[in-house]
mmCIF file of N, CA and C in Angstrom:
data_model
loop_
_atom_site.group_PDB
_atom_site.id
_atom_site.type_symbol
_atom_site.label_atom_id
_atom_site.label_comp_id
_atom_site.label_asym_id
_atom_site.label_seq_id
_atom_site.Cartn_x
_atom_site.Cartn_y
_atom_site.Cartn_z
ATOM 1 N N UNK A 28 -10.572 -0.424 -5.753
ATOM 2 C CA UNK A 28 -11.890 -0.150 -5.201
ATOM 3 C C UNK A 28 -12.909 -1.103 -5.793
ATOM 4 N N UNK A 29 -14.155 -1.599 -5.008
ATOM 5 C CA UNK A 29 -14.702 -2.479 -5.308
ATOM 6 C C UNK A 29 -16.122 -1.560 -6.242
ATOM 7 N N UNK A 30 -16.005 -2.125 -7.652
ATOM 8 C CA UNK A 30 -17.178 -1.425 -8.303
ATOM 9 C C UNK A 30 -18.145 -1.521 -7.820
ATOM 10 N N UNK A 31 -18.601 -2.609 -7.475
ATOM 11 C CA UNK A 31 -20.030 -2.671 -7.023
ATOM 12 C C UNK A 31 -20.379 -1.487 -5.821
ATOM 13 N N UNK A 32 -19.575 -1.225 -5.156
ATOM 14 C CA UNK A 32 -19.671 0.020 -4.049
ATOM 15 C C UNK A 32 -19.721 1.097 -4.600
ATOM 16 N N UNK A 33 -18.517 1.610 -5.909
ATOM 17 C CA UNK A 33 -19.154 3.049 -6.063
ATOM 18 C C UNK A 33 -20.421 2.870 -7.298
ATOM 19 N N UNK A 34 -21.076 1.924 -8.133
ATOM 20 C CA UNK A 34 -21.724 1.623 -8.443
ATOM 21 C C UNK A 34 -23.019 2.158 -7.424
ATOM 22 N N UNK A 35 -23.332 1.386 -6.231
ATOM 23 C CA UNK A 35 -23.943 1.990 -5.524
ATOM 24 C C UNK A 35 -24.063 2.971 -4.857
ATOM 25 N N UNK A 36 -23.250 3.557 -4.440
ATOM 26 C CA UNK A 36 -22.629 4.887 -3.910
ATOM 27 C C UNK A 36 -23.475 5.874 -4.855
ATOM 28 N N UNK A 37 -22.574 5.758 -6.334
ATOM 29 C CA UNK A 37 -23.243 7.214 -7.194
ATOM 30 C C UNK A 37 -24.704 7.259 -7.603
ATOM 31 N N UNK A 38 -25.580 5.767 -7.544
ATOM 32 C CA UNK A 38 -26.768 5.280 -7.476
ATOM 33 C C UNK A 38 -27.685 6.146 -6.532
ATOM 34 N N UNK A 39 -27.413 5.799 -5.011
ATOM 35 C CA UNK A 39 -27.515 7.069 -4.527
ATOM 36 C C UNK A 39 -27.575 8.306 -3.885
ATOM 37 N N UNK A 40 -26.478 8.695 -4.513
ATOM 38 C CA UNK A 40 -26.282 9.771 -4.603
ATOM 39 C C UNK A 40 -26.772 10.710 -5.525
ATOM 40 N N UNK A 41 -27.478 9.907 -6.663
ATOM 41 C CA UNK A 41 -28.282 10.320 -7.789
ATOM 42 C C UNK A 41 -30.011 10.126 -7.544
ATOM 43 N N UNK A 42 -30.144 9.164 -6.261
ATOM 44 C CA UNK A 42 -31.586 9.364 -5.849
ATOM 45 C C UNK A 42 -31.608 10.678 -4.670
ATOM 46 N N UNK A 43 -30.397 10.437 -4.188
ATOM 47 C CA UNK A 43 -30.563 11.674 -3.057
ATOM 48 C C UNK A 43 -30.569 12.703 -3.499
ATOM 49 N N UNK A 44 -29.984 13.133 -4.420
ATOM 50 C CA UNK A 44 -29.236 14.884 -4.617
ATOM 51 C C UNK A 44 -29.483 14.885 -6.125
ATOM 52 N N UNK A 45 -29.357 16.509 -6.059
ATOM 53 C CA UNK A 45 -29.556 16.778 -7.565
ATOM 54 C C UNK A 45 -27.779 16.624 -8.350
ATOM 55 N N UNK A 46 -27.088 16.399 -7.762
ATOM 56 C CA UNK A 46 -25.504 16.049 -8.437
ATOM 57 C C UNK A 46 -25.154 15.202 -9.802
ATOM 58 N N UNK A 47 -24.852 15.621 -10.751
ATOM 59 C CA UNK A 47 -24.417 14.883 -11.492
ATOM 60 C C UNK A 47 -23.195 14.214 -11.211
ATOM 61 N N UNK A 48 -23.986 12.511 -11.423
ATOM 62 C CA UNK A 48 -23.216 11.236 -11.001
ATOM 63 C C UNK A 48 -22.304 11.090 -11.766
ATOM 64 N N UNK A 49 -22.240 11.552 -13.156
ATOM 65 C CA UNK A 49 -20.940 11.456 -14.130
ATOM 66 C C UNK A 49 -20.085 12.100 -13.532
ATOM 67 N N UNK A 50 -20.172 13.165 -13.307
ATOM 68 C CA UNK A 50 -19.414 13.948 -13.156
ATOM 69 C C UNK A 50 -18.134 13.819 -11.916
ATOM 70 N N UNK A 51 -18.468 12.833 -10.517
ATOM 71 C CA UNK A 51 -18.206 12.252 -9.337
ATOM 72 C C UNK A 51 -17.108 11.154 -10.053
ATOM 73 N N UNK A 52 -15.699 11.729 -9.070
ATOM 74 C CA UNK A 52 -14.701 11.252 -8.698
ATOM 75 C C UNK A 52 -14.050 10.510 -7.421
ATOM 76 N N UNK A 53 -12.898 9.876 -7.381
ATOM 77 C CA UNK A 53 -12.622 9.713 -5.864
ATOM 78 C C UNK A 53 -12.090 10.862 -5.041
ATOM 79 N N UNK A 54 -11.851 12.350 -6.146
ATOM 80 C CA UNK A 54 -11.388 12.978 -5.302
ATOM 81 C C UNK A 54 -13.309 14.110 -5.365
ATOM 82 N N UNK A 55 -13.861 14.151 -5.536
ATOM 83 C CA UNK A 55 -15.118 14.728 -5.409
ATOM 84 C C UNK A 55 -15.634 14.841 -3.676
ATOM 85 N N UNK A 56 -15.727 15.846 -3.178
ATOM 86 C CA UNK A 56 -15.936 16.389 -2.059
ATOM 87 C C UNK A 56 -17.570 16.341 -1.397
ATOM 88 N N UNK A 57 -17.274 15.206 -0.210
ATOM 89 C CA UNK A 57 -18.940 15.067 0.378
ATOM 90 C C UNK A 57 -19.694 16.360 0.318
ATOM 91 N N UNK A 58 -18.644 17.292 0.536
ATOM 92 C CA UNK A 58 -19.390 18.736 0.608
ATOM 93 C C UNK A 58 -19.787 19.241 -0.416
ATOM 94 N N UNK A 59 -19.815 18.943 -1.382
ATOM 95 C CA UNK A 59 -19.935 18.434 -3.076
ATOM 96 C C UNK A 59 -21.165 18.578 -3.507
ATOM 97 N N UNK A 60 -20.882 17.158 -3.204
ATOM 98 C CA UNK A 60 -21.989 15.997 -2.965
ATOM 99 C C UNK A 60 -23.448 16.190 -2.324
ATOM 100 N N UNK A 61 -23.322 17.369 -1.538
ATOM 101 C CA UNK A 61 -24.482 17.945 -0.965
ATOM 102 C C UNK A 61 -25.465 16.523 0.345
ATOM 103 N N UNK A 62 -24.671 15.849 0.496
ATOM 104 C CA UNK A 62 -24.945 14.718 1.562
ATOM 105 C C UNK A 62 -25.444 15.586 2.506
ATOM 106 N N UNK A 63 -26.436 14.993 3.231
ATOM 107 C CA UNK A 63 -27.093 15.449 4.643
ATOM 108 C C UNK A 63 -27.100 14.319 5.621
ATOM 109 N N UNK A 64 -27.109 14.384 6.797
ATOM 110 C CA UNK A 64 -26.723 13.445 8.033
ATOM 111 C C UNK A 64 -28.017 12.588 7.667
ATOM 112 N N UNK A 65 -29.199 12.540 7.082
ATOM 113 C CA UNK A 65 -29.977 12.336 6.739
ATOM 114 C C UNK A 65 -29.983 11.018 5.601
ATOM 115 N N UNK A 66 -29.512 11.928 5.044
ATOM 116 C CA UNK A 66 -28.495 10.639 3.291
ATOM 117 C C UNK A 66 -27.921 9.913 3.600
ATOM 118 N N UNK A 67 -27.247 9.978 5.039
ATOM 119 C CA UNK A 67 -26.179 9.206 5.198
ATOM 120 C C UNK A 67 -26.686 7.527 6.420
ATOM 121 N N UNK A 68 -28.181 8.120 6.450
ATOM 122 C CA UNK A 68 -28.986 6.742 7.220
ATOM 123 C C UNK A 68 -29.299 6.009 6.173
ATOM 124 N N UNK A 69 -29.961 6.680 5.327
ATOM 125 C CA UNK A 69 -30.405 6.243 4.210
ATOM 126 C C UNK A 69 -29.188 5.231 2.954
ATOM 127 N N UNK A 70 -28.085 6.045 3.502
ATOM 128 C CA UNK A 70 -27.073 4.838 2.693
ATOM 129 C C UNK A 70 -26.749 3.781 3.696
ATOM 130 N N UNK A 71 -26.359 3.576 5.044
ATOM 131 C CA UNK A 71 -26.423 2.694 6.233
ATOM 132 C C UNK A 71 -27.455 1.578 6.089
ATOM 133 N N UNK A 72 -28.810 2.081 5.739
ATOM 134 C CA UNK A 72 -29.958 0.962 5.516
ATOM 135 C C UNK A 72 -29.518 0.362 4.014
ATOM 136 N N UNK A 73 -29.307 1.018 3.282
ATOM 137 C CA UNK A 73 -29.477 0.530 1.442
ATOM 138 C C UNK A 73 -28.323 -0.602 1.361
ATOM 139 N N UNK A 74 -26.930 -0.056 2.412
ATOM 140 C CA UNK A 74 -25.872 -0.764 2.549
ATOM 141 C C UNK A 74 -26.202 -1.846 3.030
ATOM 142 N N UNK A 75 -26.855 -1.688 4.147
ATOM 143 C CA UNK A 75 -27.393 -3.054 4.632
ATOM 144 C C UNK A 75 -27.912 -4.232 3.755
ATOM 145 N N UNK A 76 -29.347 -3.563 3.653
ATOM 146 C CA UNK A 76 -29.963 -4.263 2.350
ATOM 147 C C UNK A 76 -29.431 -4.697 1.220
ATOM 148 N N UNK A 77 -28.562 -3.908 0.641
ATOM 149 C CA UNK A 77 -28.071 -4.115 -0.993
ATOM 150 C C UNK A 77 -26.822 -5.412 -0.629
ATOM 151 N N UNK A 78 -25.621 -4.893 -0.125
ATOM 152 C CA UNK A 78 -24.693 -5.153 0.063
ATOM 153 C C UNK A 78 -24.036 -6.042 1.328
ATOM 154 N N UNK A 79 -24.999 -6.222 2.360
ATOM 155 C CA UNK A 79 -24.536 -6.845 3.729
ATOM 156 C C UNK A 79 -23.819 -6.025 4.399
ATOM 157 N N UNK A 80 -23.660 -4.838 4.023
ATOM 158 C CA UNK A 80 -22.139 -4.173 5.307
ATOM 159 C C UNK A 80 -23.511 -3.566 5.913
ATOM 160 N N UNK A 81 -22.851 -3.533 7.373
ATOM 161 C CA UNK A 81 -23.261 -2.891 8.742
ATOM 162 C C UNK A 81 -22.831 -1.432 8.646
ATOM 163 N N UNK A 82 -23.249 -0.355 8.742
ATOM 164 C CA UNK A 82 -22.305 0.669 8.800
ATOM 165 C C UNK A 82 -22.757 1.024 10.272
ATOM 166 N N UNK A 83 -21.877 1.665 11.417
ATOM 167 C CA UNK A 83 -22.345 2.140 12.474
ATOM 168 C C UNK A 83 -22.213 3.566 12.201
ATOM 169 N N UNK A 84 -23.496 4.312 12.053
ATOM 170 C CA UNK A 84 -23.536 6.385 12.223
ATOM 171 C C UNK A 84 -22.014 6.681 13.092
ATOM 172 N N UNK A 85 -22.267 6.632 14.003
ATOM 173 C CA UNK A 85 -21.190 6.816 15.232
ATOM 174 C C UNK A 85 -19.571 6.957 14.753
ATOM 175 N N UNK A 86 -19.177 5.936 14.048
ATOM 176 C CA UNK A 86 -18.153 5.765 13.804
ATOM 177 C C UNK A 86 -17.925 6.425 12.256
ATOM 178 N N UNK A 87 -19.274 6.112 10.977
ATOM 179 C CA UNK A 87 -18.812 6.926 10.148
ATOM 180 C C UNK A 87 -18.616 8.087 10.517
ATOM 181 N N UNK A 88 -18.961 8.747 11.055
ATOM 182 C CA UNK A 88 -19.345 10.473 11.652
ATOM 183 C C UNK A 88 -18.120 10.587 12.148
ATOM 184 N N UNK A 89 -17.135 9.683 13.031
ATOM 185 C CA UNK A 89 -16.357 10.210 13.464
ATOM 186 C C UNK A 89 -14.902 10.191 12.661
ATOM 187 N N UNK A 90 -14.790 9.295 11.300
ATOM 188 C CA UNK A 90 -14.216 8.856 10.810
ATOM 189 C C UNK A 90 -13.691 10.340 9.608
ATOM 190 N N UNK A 91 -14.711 11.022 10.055
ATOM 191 C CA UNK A 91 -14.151 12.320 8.620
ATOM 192 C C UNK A 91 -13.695 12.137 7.552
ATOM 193 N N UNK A 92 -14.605 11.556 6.919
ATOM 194 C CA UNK A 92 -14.673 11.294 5.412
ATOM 195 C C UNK A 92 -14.535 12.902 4.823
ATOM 196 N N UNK A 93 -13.335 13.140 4.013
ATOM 197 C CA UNK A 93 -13.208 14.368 3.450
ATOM 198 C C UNK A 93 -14.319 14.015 1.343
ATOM 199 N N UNK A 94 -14.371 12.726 1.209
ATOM 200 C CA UNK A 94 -14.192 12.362 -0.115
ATOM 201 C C UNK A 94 -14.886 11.160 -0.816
ATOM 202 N N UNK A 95 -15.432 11.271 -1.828
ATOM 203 C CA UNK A 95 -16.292 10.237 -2.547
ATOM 204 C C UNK A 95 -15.454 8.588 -2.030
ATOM 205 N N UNK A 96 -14.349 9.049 -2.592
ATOM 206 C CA UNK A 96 -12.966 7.836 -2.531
ATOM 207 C C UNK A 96 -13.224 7.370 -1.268
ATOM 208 N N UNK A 97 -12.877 8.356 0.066
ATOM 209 C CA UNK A 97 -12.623 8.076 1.238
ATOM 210 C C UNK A 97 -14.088 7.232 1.834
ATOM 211 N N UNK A 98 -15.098 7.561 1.318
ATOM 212 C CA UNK A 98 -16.610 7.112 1.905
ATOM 213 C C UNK A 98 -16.484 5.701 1.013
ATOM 214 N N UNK A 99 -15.891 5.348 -0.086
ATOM 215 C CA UNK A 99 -15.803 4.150 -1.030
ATOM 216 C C UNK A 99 -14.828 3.329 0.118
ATOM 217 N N UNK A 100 -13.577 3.663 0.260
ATOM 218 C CA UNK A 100 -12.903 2.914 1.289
ATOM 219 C C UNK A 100 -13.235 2.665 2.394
ATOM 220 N N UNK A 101 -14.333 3.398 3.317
ATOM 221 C CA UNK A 101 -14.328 3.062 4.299
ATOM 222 C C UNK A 101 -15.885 2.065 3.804
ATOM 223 N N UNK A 102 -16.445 1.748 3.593
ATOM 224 C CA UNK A 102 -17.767 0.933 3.003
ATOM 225 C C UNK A 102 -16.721 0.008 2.787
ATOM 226 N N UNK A 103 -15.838 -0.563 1.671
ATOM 227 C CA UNK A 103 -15.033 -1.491 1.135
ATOM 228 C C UNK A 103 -14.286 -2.410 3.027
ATOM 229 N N UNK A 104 -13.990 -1.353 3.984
ATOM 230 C CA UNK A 104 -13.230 -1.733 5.228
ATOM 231 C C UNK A 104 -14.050 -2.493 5.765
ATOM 232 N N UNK A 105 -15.767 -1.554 6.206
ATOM 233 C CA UNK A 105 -16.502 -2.543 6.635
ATOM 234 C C UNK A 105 -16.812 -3.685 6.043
ATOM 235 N N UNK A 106 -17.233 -3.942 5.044
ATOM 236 C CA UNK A 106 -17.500 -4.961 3.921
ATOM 237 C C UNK A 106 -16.674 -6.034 4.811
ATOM 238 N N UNK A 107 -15.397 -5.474 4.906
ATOM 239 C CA UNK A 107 -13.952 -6.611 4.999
ATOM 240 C C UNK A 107 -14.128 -7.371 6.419
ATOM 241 N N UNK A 108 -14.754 -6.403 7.341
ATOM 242 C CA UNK A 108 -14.962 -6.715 8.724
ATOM 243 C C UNK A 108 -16.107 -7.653 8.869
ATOM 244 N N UNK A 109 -16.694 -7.700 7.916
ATOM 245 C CA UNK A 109 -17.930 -8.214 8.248
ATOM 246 C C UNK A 109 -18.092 -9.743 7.973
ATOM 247 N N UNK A 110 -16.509 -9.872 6.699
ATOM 248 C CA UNK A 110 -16.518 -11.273 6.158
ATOM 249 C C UNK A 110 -15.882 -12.019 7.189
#
């Protein structure tokens, strides 16, 4: 897994939510995580900005991310698509 992603990832996830970021694994549960469809534009733009990946809503949404890990891999996929 590429650090710099969950680097940003638990970043925030620590501006969004009251969750302790130590505490966040790859097996740690979005439902967890307390993410709102809301958080999840807000990581789409930051991704953009920070990192260059595109994320499309549409497709994360349909992709059923059960998992910290699983939302790290699929960010790491786009990343890959994009190079």
């Amino acid at each position: 897994m590429d650090s710099d992603i969950v680097i940003f990832l638990k970043k925030l996830v620590d501006e969004l939510t009251d969750f302790d970021v130590e505490s966040i694994s790859n097996d740690t549960t979005i439902e967890e995580l307390d993410l709102v469809s809301l958080d999840f534009v807000t990581i789409k733009v930051e991704a953009k900005k920070q990192l260059g990946i595109d994320i499309d809503l549409n497709s994360l949404a349909e992709s059923d991310l059960f998992t910290f890990g699983e939302l790290v891999d699929y960010l790491e996929r786009n990343r890959q698509e994009v190079k």
